[in-house]
């Protein structure tokens, strides 16, 4: 039997490379030396502790692998492709359609990075599509066409086993690919963060199933530029005159102008996310009992992001889910100012909308499609804004209407906690996103400081 009790374990060896420090665990089994490198001391110390515990317990060690028989990892017998598919299927019923789509993209990038070579005669784009749209889509995998199944079979045979993750160089290469776009440019910090989050979830899944002893992916060490990458560029924000011009141009368009004006005005005046606005019903608009031109309330209780029918359980393009960062069934109330309440009241009356109808439906009464309102917004920017403003980031995305409103609330002295409540986010996220856009309050703040009683000032005088 290829086992022995002749085991020696040495102290952790610290090394330094060009990019970061490393920590090596050295031990010998039957006179044969073994070494394993980790990127953090905690990981190395945990692995060494497992070896020492096994020797004290009198467990036999495998002379080939250098590991205790009882703790022999399954990594060498589990292929990466098969495990990634298993992970996809395990989490599919528990996550949103958007999470499914993001997971598939991350696993596609990792899989292509782990392949030993490209399939002969198959364009890289076809391989990526086969992985993201079929292999890592639980609903579609069994229905893959023959040519796609052939590509996936090749990929399965030419990706390594899970023990590849024990090689720090392979881990480093995969992380490098996750942080780089196809054209060689650096990926957005938010995308890298999302990829790493998926990868950490997968590694924890592997640890629980005894396939890997620890998470080989190091925690992110973000640079200063990456830390501020989530902050909004103030050039994206619209001023009041620009917003009014855009809304007026949209209103004057035939057929869908007034309907889409109500949608964009809702985003501009309340700071809702687009997926929240398209899910609003007439009954969610709480108008005052009497009088026109008064404040109203909007009850936000669900969101319908547009993901794609291949990722949703319903087979529709929009996924219906709870509010972001809220528990199932929770709502939030957002104030609806008089101009918007008047506009929406008129919209409900003119279109003869009933309480259960969508407040801003699509042309046929369903969910307003993202392609429709994004196209209208681009046309409005091109027509209503000067050419140099259209070419700039100002209002480039529909989401910038939300950014504009939240910034206006903060700049007008609304307490951050209240803004976070209306916006459906946290105060920490609010400051991280909009801190660079807050301005115009310094004079008022200095005046408040002057008005503060300060007994110590008499001592200087």
PDB file of C-alpha atoms in Angstrom, residues 97-328:
ATOM      1  CA  UNK A  97     -32.385  35.783 -13.547  1.00  0.00           C
ATOM      2  CA  UNK A  98     -29.809  38.554 -13.550  1.00  0.00           C
ATOM      3  CA  UNK A  99     -27.577  36.587 -11.156  1.00  0.00           C
ATOM      4  CA  UNK A 100     -27.893  33.536 -13.417  1.00  0.00           C
ATOM      5  CA  UNK A 101     -26.786  35.570 -16.407  1.00  0.00           C
ATOM      6  CA  UNK A 102     -23.832  37.103 -14.550  1.00  0.00           C
ATOM      7  CA  UNK A 103     -22.771  33.688 -13.245  1.00  0.00           C
ATOM      8  CA  UNK A 104     -22.834  32.223 -16.749  1.00  0.00           C
ATOM      9  CA  UNK A 105     -20.655  35.043 -18.051  1.00  0.00           C
ATOM     10  CA  UNK A 106     -18.102  34.613 -15.256  1.00  0.00           C
ATOM     11  CA  UNK A 107     -17.918  30.840 -15.724  1.00  0.00           C
ATOM     12  CA  UNK A 108     -17.560  31.300 -19.477  1.00  0.00           C
ATOM     13  CA  UNK A 109     -14.555  33.609 -19.019  1.00  0.00           C
ATOM     14  CA  UNK A 110     -12.935  31.300 -16.464  1.00  0.00           C
ATOM     15  CA  UNK A 111     -13.490  28.224 -18.626  1.00  0.00           C
ATOM     16  CA  UNK A 112     -11.908  29.795 -21.711  1.00  0.00           C
ATOM     17  CA  UNK A 113      -8.961  30.856 -19.550  1.00  0.00           C
ATOM     18  CA  UNK A 114      -8.482  27.280 -18.290  1.00  0.00           C
ATOM     19  CA  UNK A 115      -8.666  25.604 -21.718  1.00  0.00           C
ATOM     20  CA  UNK A 116      -5.344  24.215 -22.879  1.00  0.00           C
ATOM     21  CA  UNK A 117      -5.993  25.385 -26.439  1.00  0.00           C
ATOM     22  CA  UNK A 118      -8.782  26.655 -28.693  1.00  0.00           C
ATOM     23  CA  UNK A 119     -10.992  24.143 -30.539  1.00  0.00           C
ATOM     24  CA  UNK A 120      -9.625  23.589 -34.052  1.00  0.00           C
ATOM     25  CA  UNK A 121     -11.636  25.366 -36.728  1.00  0.00           C
ATOM     26  CA  UNK A 122     -14.126  26.892 -34.272  1.00  0.00           C
ATOM     27  CA  UNK A 123     -14.164  30.701 -33.841  1.00  0.00           C
ATOM     28  CA  UNK A 124     -13.624  31.894 -30.279  1.00  0.00           C
ATOM     29  CA  UNK A 125     -16.950  33.714 -30.361  1.00  0.00           C
ATOM     30  CA  UNK A 126     -18.821  30.461 -30.984  1.00  0.00           C
ATOM     31  CA  UNK A 127     -17.070  28.834 -28.036  1.00  0.00           C
ATOM     32  CA  UNK A 128     -17.996  31.735 -25.754  1.00  0.00           C
ATOM     33  CA  UNK A 129     -21.609  31.639 -26.926  1.00  0.00           C
ATOM     34  CA  UNK A 130     -21.837  27.881 -26.451  1.00  0.00           C
ATOM     35  CA  UNK A 131     -20.607  28.219 -22.887  1.00  0.00           C
ATOM     36  CA  UNK A 132     -22.569  31.269 -21.741  1.00  0.00           C
ATOM     37  CA  UNK A 133     -25.860  30.571 -23.563  1.00  0.00           C
ATOM     38  CA  UNK A 134     -25.999  26.771 -23.305  1.00  0.00           C
ATOM     39  CA  UNK A 135     -23.507  25.091 -20.966  1.00  0.00           C
ATOM     40  CA  UNK A 136     -24.185  27.371 -18.004  1.00  0.00           C
ATOM     41  CA  UNK A 137     -27.909  27.770 -18.620  1.00  0.00           C
ATOM     42  CA  UNK A 138     -29.815  25.040 -16.790  1.00  0.00           C
ATOM     43  CA  UNK A 139     -32.989  25.573 -18.816  1.00  0.00           C
ATOM     44  CA  UNK A 140     -31.307  25.269 -22.219  1.00  0.00           C
ATOM     45  CA  UNK A 141     -28.377  22.880 -21.831  1.00  0.00           C
ATOM     46  CA  UNK A 142     -30.275  19.711 -22.731  1.00  0.00           C
ATOM     47  CA  UNK A 143     -31.687  21.386 -25.836  1.00  0.00           C
ATOM     48  CA  UNK A 144     -28.333  22.423 -27.285  1.00  0.00           C
ATOM     49  CA  UNK A 145     -28.010  21.839 -31.065  1.00  0.00           C
ATOM     50  CA  UNK A 146     -25.600  19.167 -32.230  1.00  0.00           C
ATOM     51  CA  UNK A 147     -22.900  21.645 -33.272  1.00  0.00           C
ATOM     52  CA  UNK A 148     -23.055  23.357 -29.866  1.00  0.00           C
ATOM     53  CA  UNK A 149     -22.990  19.996 -28.064  1.00  0.00           C
ATOM     54  CA  UNK A 150     -19.904  19.049 -30.058  1.00  0.00           C
ATOM     55  CA  UNK A 151     -18.123  22.242 -28.986  1.00  0.00           C
ATOM     56  CA  UNK A 152     -19.068  21.678 -25.349  1.00  0.00           C
ATOM     57  CA  UNK A 153     -17.833  18.089 -25.517  1.00  0.00           C
ATOM     58  CA  UNK A 154     -14.482  19.329 -26.777  1.00  0.00           C
ATOM     59  CA  UNK A 155     -14.294  21.944 -24.021  1.00  0.00           C
ATOM     60  CA  UNK A 156     -15.099  19.315 -21.389  1.00  0.00           C
ATOM     61  CA  UNK A 157     -12.203  17.169 -22.563  1.00  0.00           C
ATOM     62  CA  UNK A 158      -9.727  20.043 -22.730  1.00  0.00           C
ATOM     63  CA  UNK A 159     -10.246  21.777 -19.409  1.00  0.00           C
ATOM     64  CA  UNK A 160      -8.265  20.643 -16.347  1.00  0.00           C
ATOM     65  CA  UNK A 161      -9.443  19.031 -13.152  1.00  0.00           C
ATOM     66  CA  UNK A 162     -10.192  21.069 -10.041  1.00  0.00           C
ATOM     67  CA  UNK A 163      -6.693  20.569  -8.652  1.00  0.00           C
ATOM     68  CA  UNK A 164      -5.577  23.206 -11.164  1.00  0.00           C
ATOM     69  CA  UNK A 165      -6.774  25.721  -8.578  1.00  0.00           C
ATOM     70  CA  UNK A 166      -3.978  24.645  -6.235  1.00  0.00           C
ATOM     71  CA  UNK A 167      -1.477  26.286  -8.599  1.00  0.00           C
ATOM     72  CA  UNK A 168      -1.097  29.990  -7.679  1.00  0.00           C
ATOM     73  CA  UNK A 169       0.090  30.814 -11.194  1.00  0.00           C
ATOM     74  CA  UNK A 170      -3.110  29.440 -12.744  1.00  0.00           C
ATOM     75  CA  UNK A 171      -5.205  31.387 -10.236  1.00  0.00           C
ATOM     76  CA  UNK A 172      -3.280  34.545 -11.081  1.00  0.00           C
ATOM     77  CA  UNK A 173      -3.768  33.973 -14.827  1.00  0.00           C
ATOM     78  CA  UNK A 174      -7.523  33.477 -14.405  1.00  0.00           C
ATOM     79  CA  UNK A 175      -7.865  36.668 -12.348  1.00  0.00           C
ATOM     80  CA  UNK A 176      -5.898  38.544 -14.985  1.00  0.00           C
ATOM     81  CA  UNK A 177      -8.306  37.364 -17.695  1.00  0.00           C
ATOM     82  CA  UNK A 178     -11.319  38.313 -15.564  1.00  0.00           C
ATOM     83  CA  UNK A 179      -9.944  41.831 -15.277  1.00  0.00           C
ATOM     84  CA  UNK A 180      -9.297  42.285 -19.003  1.00  0.00           C
ATOM     85  CA  UNK A 181     -11.690  42.883 -21.896  1.00  0.00           C
ATOM     86  CA  UNK A 182     -11.398  41.068 -25.221  1.00  0.00           C
ATOM     87  CA  UNK A 183      -9.737  44.113 -26.799  1.00  0.00           C
ATOM     88  CA  UNK A 184      -7.080  44.206 -24.074  1.00  0.00           C
ATOM     89  CA  UNK A 185      -8.509  47.140 -22.116  1.00  0.00           C
ATOM     90  CA  UNK A 186      -9.002  46.934 -18.371  1.00  0.00           C
ATOM     91  CA  UNK A 187     -12.480  45.781 -17.347  1.00  0.00           C
ATOM     92  CA  UNK A 188     -14.629  48.033 -15.189  1.00  0.00           C
ATOM     93  CA  UNK A 189     -14.030  47.664 -11.460  1.00  0.00           C
ATOM     94  CA  UNK A 190     -17.698  46.786 -10.931  1.00  0.00           C
ATOM     95  CA  UNK A 191     -17.424  43.923 -13.443  1.00  0.00           C
ATOM     96  CA  UNK A 192     -14.272  42.565 -11.820  1.00  0.00           C
ATOM     97  CA  UNK A 193     -15.924  42.723  -8.411  1.00  0.00           C
ATOM     98  CA  UNK A 194     -18.946  40.824  -9.751  1.00  0.00           C
ATOM     99  CA  UNK A 195     -16.731  38.141 -11.348  1.00  0.00           C
ATOM    100  CA  UNK A 196     -14.747  37.637  -8.146  1.00  0.00           C
ATOM    101  CA  UNK A 197     -17.932  37.373  -6.097  1.00  0.00           C
ATOM    102  CA  UNK A 198     -19.170  34.539  -8.326  1.00  0.00           C
ATOM    103  CA  UNK A 199     -15.782  32.838  -8.154  1.00  0.00           C
ATOM    104  CA  UNK A 200     -15.733  32.996  -4.343  1.00  0.00           C
ATOM    105  CA  UNK A 201     -19.227  31.466  -4.218  1.00  0.00           C
ATOM    106  CA  UNK A 202     -18.067  28.633  -6.459  1.00  0.00           C
ATOM    107  CA  UNK A 203     -14.993  27.996  -4.329  1.00  0.00           C
ATOM    108  CA  UNK A 204     -17.077  27.851  -1.148  1.00  0.00           C
ATOM    109  CA  UNK A 205     -19.327  25.352  -2.902  1.00  0.00           C
ATOM    110  CA  UNK A 206     -16.221  23.254  -3.691  1.00  0.00           C
ATOM    111  CA  UNK A 207     -14.991  23.441  -0.082  1.00  0.00           C
ATOM    112  CA  UNK A 208     -18.331  22.307   1.351  1.00  0.00           C
ATOM    113  CA  UNK A 209     -18.265  19.279  -0.941  1.00  0.00           C
ATOM    114  CA  UNK A 210     -14.717  18.356   0.019  1.00  0.00           C
ATOM    115  CA  UNK A 211     -13.313  19.029  -3.450  1.00  0.00           C
ATOM    116  CA  UNK A 212     -10.971  21.837  -2.363  1.00  0.00           C
ATOM    117  CA  UNK A 213      -9.462  22.320   1.111  1.00  0.00           C
ATOM    118  CA  UNK A 214      -9.645  26.129   1.000  1.00  0.00           C
ATOM    119  CA  UNK A 215     -10.517  29.067  -1.231  1.00  0.00           C
ATOM    120  CA  UNK A 216      -7.550  29.590  -3.572  1.00  0.00           C
ATOM    121  CA  UNK A 217      -8.801  32.972  -4.817  1.00  0.00           C
ATOM    122  CA  UNK A 218      -7.219  35.789  -2.777  1.00  0.00           C
ATOM    123  CA  UNK A 219      -9.311  38.663  -1.519  1.00  0.00           C
ATOM    124  CA  UNK A 220      -9.270  41.665  -3.790  1.00  0.00           C
ATOM    125  CA  UNK A 221      -6.696  44.342  -3.109  1.00  0.00           C
ATOM    126  CA  UNK A 222      -8.277  47.235  -4.910  1.00  0.00           C
ATOM    127  CA  UNK A 223      -6.215  50.212  -5.863  1.00  0.00           C
ATOM    128  CA  UNK A 224      -7.254  53.785  -5.172  1.00  0.00           C
ATOM    129  CA  UNK A 225      -8.540  54.149  -8.715  1.00  0.00           C
ATOM    130  CA  UNK A 226     -10.667  51.055  -8.345  1.00  0.00           C
ATOM    131  CA  UNK A 227     -12.064  52.270  -5.032  1.00  0.00           C
ATOM    132  CA  UNK A 228     -13.457  55.381  -6.667  1.00  0.00           C
ATOM    133  CA  UNK A 229     -14.610  53.598  -9.808  1.00  0.00           C
ATOM    134  CA  UNK A 230     -18.150  53.294  -8.441  1.00  0.00           C
ATOM    135  CA  UNK A 231     -18.433  57.062  -8.003  1.00  0.00           C
ATOM    136  CA  UNK A 232     -20.598  58.904 -10.508  1.00  0.00           C
ATOM    137  CA  UNK A 233     -18.926  61.173 -13.015  1.00  0.00           C
ATOM    138  CA  UNK A 234     -20.587  64.554 -12.434  1.00  0.00           C
ATOM    139  CA  UNK A 235     -20.520  65.184 -16.178  1.00  0.00           C
ATOM    140  CA  UNK A 236     -23.368  62.666 -16.461  1.00  0.00           C
ATOM    141  CA  UNK A 237     -25.742  64.832 -14.459  1.00  0.00           C
ATOM    142  CA  UNK A 238     -28.394  66.919 -16.216  1.00  0.00           C
ATOM    143  CA  UNK A 239     -29.330  70.413 -15.171  1.00  0.00           C
ATOM    144  CA  UNK A 240     -32.967  71.494 -14.840  1.00  0.00           C
ATOM    145  CA  UNK A 241     -33.068  73.210 -18.207  1.00  0.00           C
ATOM    146  CA  UNK A 242     -31.680  70.189 -20.059  1.00  0.00           C
ATOM    147  CA  UNK A 243     -34.102  67.829 -18.321  1.00  0.00           C
ATOM    148  CA  UNK A 244     -37.049  70.111 -19.193  1.00  0.00           C
ATOM    149  CA  UNK A 245     -35.979  70.273 -22.851  1.00  0.00           C
ATOM    150  CA  UNK A 246     -35.708  66.505 -23.092  1.00  0.00           C
ATOM    151  CA  UNK A 247     -39.076  65.836 -21.446  1.00  0.00           C
ATOM    152  CA  UNK A 248     -40.776  68.448 -23.634  1.00  0.00           C
ATOM    153  CA  UNK A 249     -39.307  66.990 -26.835  1.00  0.00           C
ATOM    154  CA  UNK A 250     -40.450  63.491 -25.853  1.00  0.00           C
ATOM    155  CA  UNK A 251     -43.972  64.766 -25.051  1.00  0.00           C
ATOM    156  CA  UNK A 252     -44.373  66.168 -28.569  1.00  0.00           C
ATOM    157  CA  UNK A 253     -43.600  62.886 -30.327  1.00  0.00           C
ATOM    158  CA  UNK A 254     -46.560  61.122 -32.004  1.00  0.00           C
ATOM    159  CA  UNK A 255     -48.094  57.892 -30.702  1.00  0.00           C
ATOM    160  CA  UNK A 256     -45.927  57.159 -27.655  1.00  0.00           C
ATOM    161  CA  UNK A 257     -44.673  60.634 -26.700  1.00  0.00           C
ATOM    162  CA  UNK A 258     -46.971  61.371 -23.767  1.00  0.00           C
ATOM    163  CA  UNK A 259     -46.735  57.815 -22.437  1.00  0.00           C
ATOM    164  CA  UNK A 260     -42.926  57.815 -22.453  1.00  0.00           C
ATOM    165  CA  UNK A 261     -42.805  61.335 -21.050  1.00  0.00           C
ATOM    166  CA  UNK A 262     -44.629  59.996 -17.998  1.00  0.00           C
ATOM    167  CA  UNK A 263     -41.993  57.254 -17.665  1.00  0.00           C
ATOM    168  CA  UNK A 264     -38.991  59.578 -17.930  1.00  0.00           C
ATOM    169  CA  UNK A 265     -40.616  62.183 -15.692  1.00  0.00           C
ATOM    170  CA  UNK A 266     -41.149  59.521 -13.022  1.00  0.00           C
ATOM    171  CA  UNK A 267     -37.441  58.691 -13.085  1.00  0.00           C
ATOM    172  CA  UNK A 268     -36.444  62.354 -13.069  1.00  0.00           C
ATOM    173  CA  UNK A 269     -38.691  63.508 -10.207  1.00  0.00           C
ATOM    174  CA  UNK A 270     -38.554  60.447  -7.931  1.00  0.00           C
ATOM    175  CA  UNK A 271     -35.157  58.855  -8.615  1.00  0.00           C
ATOM    176  CA  UNK A 272     -36.641  55.407  -9.221  1.00  0.00           C
ATOM    177  CA  UNK A 273     -34.655  52.755 -11.018  1.00  0.00           C
ATOM    178  CA  UNK A 274     -36.004  52.019 -14.533  1.00  0.00           C
ATOM    179  CA  UNK A 275     -36.895  48.435 -13.560  1.00  0.00           C
ATOM    180  CA  UNK A 276     -38.940  49.806 -10.657  1.00  0.00           C
ATOM    181  CA  UNK A 277     -40.755  52.389 -12.783  1.00  0.00           C
ATOM    182  CA  UNK A 278     -41.884  49.874 -15.420  1.00  0.00           C
ATOM    183  CA  UNK A 279     -43.406  47.705 -12.658  1.00  0.00           C
ATOM    184  CA  UNK A 280     -45.611  50.472 -11.202  1.00  0.00           C
ATOM    185  CA  UNK A 281     -49.386  50.024 -11.287  1.00  0.00           C
ATOM    186  CA  UNK A 282     -51.992  52.760 -11.189  1.00  0.00           C
ATOM    187  CA  UNK A 283     -52.909  51.703  -7.652  1.00  0.00           C
ATOM    188  CA  UNK A 284     -49.306  52.408  -6.573  1.00  0.00           C
ATOM    189  CA  UNK A 285     -49.895  56.120  -7.176  1.00  0.00           C
ATOM    190  CA  UNK A 286     -51.485  57.515  -3.999  1.00  0.00           C
ATOM    191  CA  UNK A 287     -52.993  60.880  -5.027  1.00  0.00           C
ATOM    192  CA  UNK A 288     -54.325  63.469  -2.569  1.00  0.00           C
ATOM    193  CA  UNK A 289     -58.055  63.235  -1.872  1.00  0.00           C
ATOM    194  CA  UNK A 290     -58.805  66.623  -3.406  1.00  0.00           C
ATOM    195  CA  UNK A 291     -57.047  69.305  -5.324  1.00  0.00           C
ATOM    196  CA  UNK A 292     -54.606  69.329  -8.204  1.00  0.00           C
ATOM    197  CA  UNK A 293     -50.994  70.327  -7.904  1.00  0.00           C
ATOM    198  CA  UNK A 294     -50.349  68.743  -4.532  1.00  0.00           C
ATOM    199  CA  UNK A 295     -47.821  66.201  -3.352  1.00  0.00           C
ATOM    200  CA  UNK A 296     -48.612  62.514  -3.795  1.00  0.00           C
ATOM    201  CA  UNK A 297     -46.889  59.255  -2.866  1.00  0.00           C
ATOM    202  CA  UNK A 298     -45.634  56.381  -4.984  1.00  0.00           C
ATOM    203  CA  UNK A 299     -45.537  52.951  -3.347  1.00  0.00           C
ATOM    204  CA  UNK A 300     -42.678  50.918  -4.821  1.00  0.00           C
ATOM    205  CA  UNK A 301     -42.969  47.202  -4.121  1.00  0.00           C
ATOM    206  CA  UNK A 302     -41.428  45.237  -6.984  1.00  0.00           C
ATOM    207  CA  UNK A 303     -38.959  45.475  -9.852  1.00  0.00           C
ATOM    208  CA  UNK A 304     -39.017  43.944 -13.323  1.00  0.00           C
ATOM    209  CA  UNK A 305     -35.504  44.099 -14.819  1.00  0.00           C
ATOM    210  CA  UNK A 306     -35.129  43.090 -18.443  1.00  0.00           C
ATOM    211  CA  UNK A 307     -32.820  40.074 -18.483  1.00  0.00           C
ATOM    212  CA  UNK A 308     -33.867  37.842 -21.393  1.00  0.00           C
ATOM    213  CA  UNK A 309     -36.358  35.008 -21.666  1.00  0.00           C
ATOM    214  CA  UNK A 310     -33.652  32.317 -21.568  1.00  0.00           C
ATOM    215  CA  UNK A 311     -32.758  33.245 -17.977  1.00  0.00           C
ATOM    216  CA  UNK A 312     -36.191  33.682 -16.373  1.00  0.00           C
ATOM    217  CA  UNK A 313     -38.421  30.933 -14.988  1.00  0.00           C
ATOM    218  CA  UNK A 314     -41.470  32.446 -16.689  1.00  0.00           C
ATOM    219  CA  UNK A 315     -39.907  32.474 -20.149  1.00  0.00           C
ATOM    220  CA  UNK A 316     -40.515  36.235 -20.474  1.00  0.00           C
ATOM    221  CA  UNK A 317     -37.895  38.899 -21.035  1.00  0.00           C
ATOM    222  CA  UNK A 318     -38.530  40.542 -17.664  1.00  0.00           C
ATOM    223  CA  UNK A 319     -37.832  38.966 -14.300  1.00  0.00           C
ATOM    224  CA  UNK A 320     -40.151  39.893 -11.452  1.00  0.00           C
ATOM    225  CA  UNK A 321     -38.330  40.192  -8.139  1.00  0.00           C
ATOM    226  CA  UNK A 322     -38.369  42.005  -4.830  1.00  0.00           C
ATOM    227  CA  UNK A 323     -36.874  45.440  -4.354  1.00  0.00           C
ATOM    228  CA  UNK A 324     -33.116  45.683  -4.243  1.00  0.00           C
ATOM    229  CA  UNK A 325     -31.678  45.269  -0.714  1.00  0.00           C
ATOM    230  CA  UNK A 326     -35.179  44.575   0.654  1.00  0.00           C
ATOM    231  CA  UNK A 327     -36.829  41.454   1.985  1.00  0.00           C
ATOM    232  CA  UNK A 328     -39.619  39.733   0.089  1.00  0.00           C
TER     233      UNK A 328
END
